[in-house]
PDB file of C-alpha atoms in Angstrom:
ATOM      1  CA  UNK D   1     178.917  25.373 101.194  1.00  0.00           C
ATOM      2  CA  UNK D   2     176.463  22.774  99.950  1.00  0.00           C
ATOM      3  CA  UNK D   3     177.673  19.515  98.500  1.00  0.00           C
ATOM      4  CA  UNK D   4     175.604  17.478  96.054  1.00  0.00           C
ATOM      5  CA  UNK D   5     172.557  19.712  96.357  1.00  0.00           C
ATOM      6  CA  UNK D   6     172.238  19.735 100.119  1.00  0.00           C
ATOM      7  CA  UNK D   7     174.696  17.459 101.916  1.00  0.00           C
ATOM      8  CA  UNK D   8     176.090  19.666 104.654  1.00  0.00           C
ATOM      9  CA  UNK D   9     177.416  17.203 107.233  1.00  0.00           C
ATOM     10  CA  UNK D  10     180.599  15.425 106.175  1.00  0.00           C
ATOM     11  CA  UNK D  11     182.509  12.808 108.161  1.00  0.00           C
ATOM     12  CA  UNK D  12     185.986  14.369 108.470  1.00  0.00           C
ATOM     13  CA  UNK D  13     185.405  16.209 105.194  1.00  0.00           C
ATOM     14  CA  UNK D  14     184.740  12.976 103.289  1.00  0.00           C
ATOM     15  CA  UNK D  15     181.962  11.723 101.045  1.00  0.00           C
ATOM     16  CA  UNK D  16     181.235   8.015 100.753  1.00  0.00           C
ATOM     17  CA  UNK D  17     180.133   7.233  97.206  1.00  0.00           C
ATOM     18  CA  UNK D  18     178.768   4.120  95.522  1.00  0.00           C
ATOM     19  CA  UNK D  19     178.671   4.541  91.749  1.00  0.00           C
ATOM     20  CA  UNK D  20     177.007   1.899  89.581  1.00  0.00           C
ATOM     21  CA  UNK D  21     177.650   2.086  85.848  1.00  0.00           C
ATOM     22  CA  UNK D  22     175.968  -0.032  83.212  1.00  0.00           C
ATOM     23  CA  UNK D  23     175.615   0.244  79.444  1.00  0.00           C
ATOM     24  CA  UNK D  24     173.254   3.238  79.498  1.00  0.00           C
ATOM     25  CA  UNK D  25     173.107   4.694  83.013  1.00  0.00           C
ATOM     26  CA  UNK D  26     175.127   5.861  85.992  1.00  0.00           C
ATOM     27  CA  UNK D  27     173.619   5.710  89.475  1.00  0.00           C
ATOM     28  CA  UNK D  28     175.307   7.544  92.331  1.00  0.00           C
ATOM     29  CA  UNK D  29     174.595   7.031  96.036  1.00  0.00           C
ATOM     30  CA  UNK D  30     176.267   9.458  98.450  1.00  0.00           C
ATOM     31  CA  UNK D  31     176.661   8.754 102.168  1.00  0.00           C
ATOM     32  CA  UNK D  32     174.569   5.556 102.121  1.00  0.00           C
ATOM     33  CA  UNK D  33     171.680   7.126 100.205  1.00  0.00           C
ATOM     34  CA  UNK D  34     171.570  10.601 101.780  1.00  0.00           C
ATOM     35  CA  UNK D  35     171.735  11.839  98.185  1.00  0.00           C
ATOM     36  CA  UNK D  36     171.092   9.806  95.046  1.00  0.00           C
ATOM     37  CA  UNK D  37     171.324  10.630  91.365  1.00  0.00           C
ATOM     38  CA  UNK D  38     170.657   8.722  88.140  1.00  0.00           C
ATOM     39  CA  UNK D  39     171.890   9.810  84.709  1.00  0.00           C
ATOM     40  CA  UNK D  40     171.468   8.340  81.264  1.00  0.00           C
ATOM     41  CA  UNK D  41     174.714   8.021  79.335  1.00  0.00           C
ATOM     42  CA  UNK D  42     175.451   7.451  75.689  1.00  0.00           C
ATOM     43  CA  UNK D  43     179.079   6.376  75.665  1.00  0.00           C
ATOM     44  CA  UNK D  44     180.933   5.362  72.547  1.00  0.00           C
ATOM     45  CA  UNK D  45     181.094   1.617  71.902  1.00  0.00           C
ATOM     46  CA  UNK D  46     183.990   0.073  73.825  1.00  0.00           C
ATOM     47  CA  UNK D  47     184.512   3.121  76.062  1.00  0.00           C
ATOM     48  CA  UNK D  48     185.879   2.124  79.476  1.00  0.00           C
ATOM     49  CA  UNK D  49     187.422   5.376  80.774  1.00  0.00           C
ATOM     50  CA  UNK D  50     186.161   7.357  83.749  1.00  0.00           C
ATOM     51  CA  UNK D  51     187.166  10.495  85.630  1.00  0.00           C
ATOM     52  CA  UNK D  52     186.584  12.033  89.038  1.00  0.00           C
ATOM     53  CA  UNK D  53     186.841  15.811  89.182  1.00  0.00           C
ATOM     54  CA  UNK D  54     185.794  18.816  91.246  1.00  0.00           C
ATOM     55  CA  UNK D  55     184.647  22.323  90.454  1.00  0.00           C
ATOM     56  CA  UNK D  56     185.980  25.010  92.761  1.00  0.00           C
ATOM     57  CA  UNK D  57     187.944  22.706  95.042  1.00  0.00           C
ATOM     58  CA  UNK D  58     190.268  19.752  95.336  1.00  0.00           C
ATOM     59  CA  UNK D  59     189.486  16.041  95.295  1.00  0.00           C
ATOM     60  CA  UNK D  60     191.530  13.368  97.012  1.00  0.00           C
ATOM     61  CA  UNK D  61     190.440   9.814  96.240  1.00  0.00           C
ATOM     62  CA  UNK D  62     191.168   7.663  99.289  1.00  0.00           C
ATOM     63  CA  UNK D  63     190.194   4.304  97.813  1.00  0.00           C
ATOM     64  CA  UNK D  64     188.502   2.807  94.754  1.00  0.00           C
ATOM     65  CA  UNK D  65     187.055  -0.674  94.309  1.00  0.00           C
ATOM     66  CA  UNK D  66     185.959  -1.737  90.835  1.00  0.00           C
ATOM     67  CA  UNK D  67     183.800  -4.826  90.383  1.00  0.00           C
ATOM     68  CA  UNK D  68     182.180  -6.364  87.351  1.00  0.00           C
ATOM     69  CA  UNK D  69     178.741  -7.817  88.065  1.00  0.00           C
TER      70      UNK D  69
END
């Protein structure tokens, strides 16, 4: 199966993701830039929640680091 529109080779079934969120956009870098994606977001004022989910499979989050720049 394809992951993120074409990533086929996974290191032990894992994806490495860097997700950068600011006031109006989310940028995602998978496996050190093998796949990238940018989305505009229009969150409600004061919103600070986030979710990780999967369609058609399971997700196990191994680690999360959150930094404010």
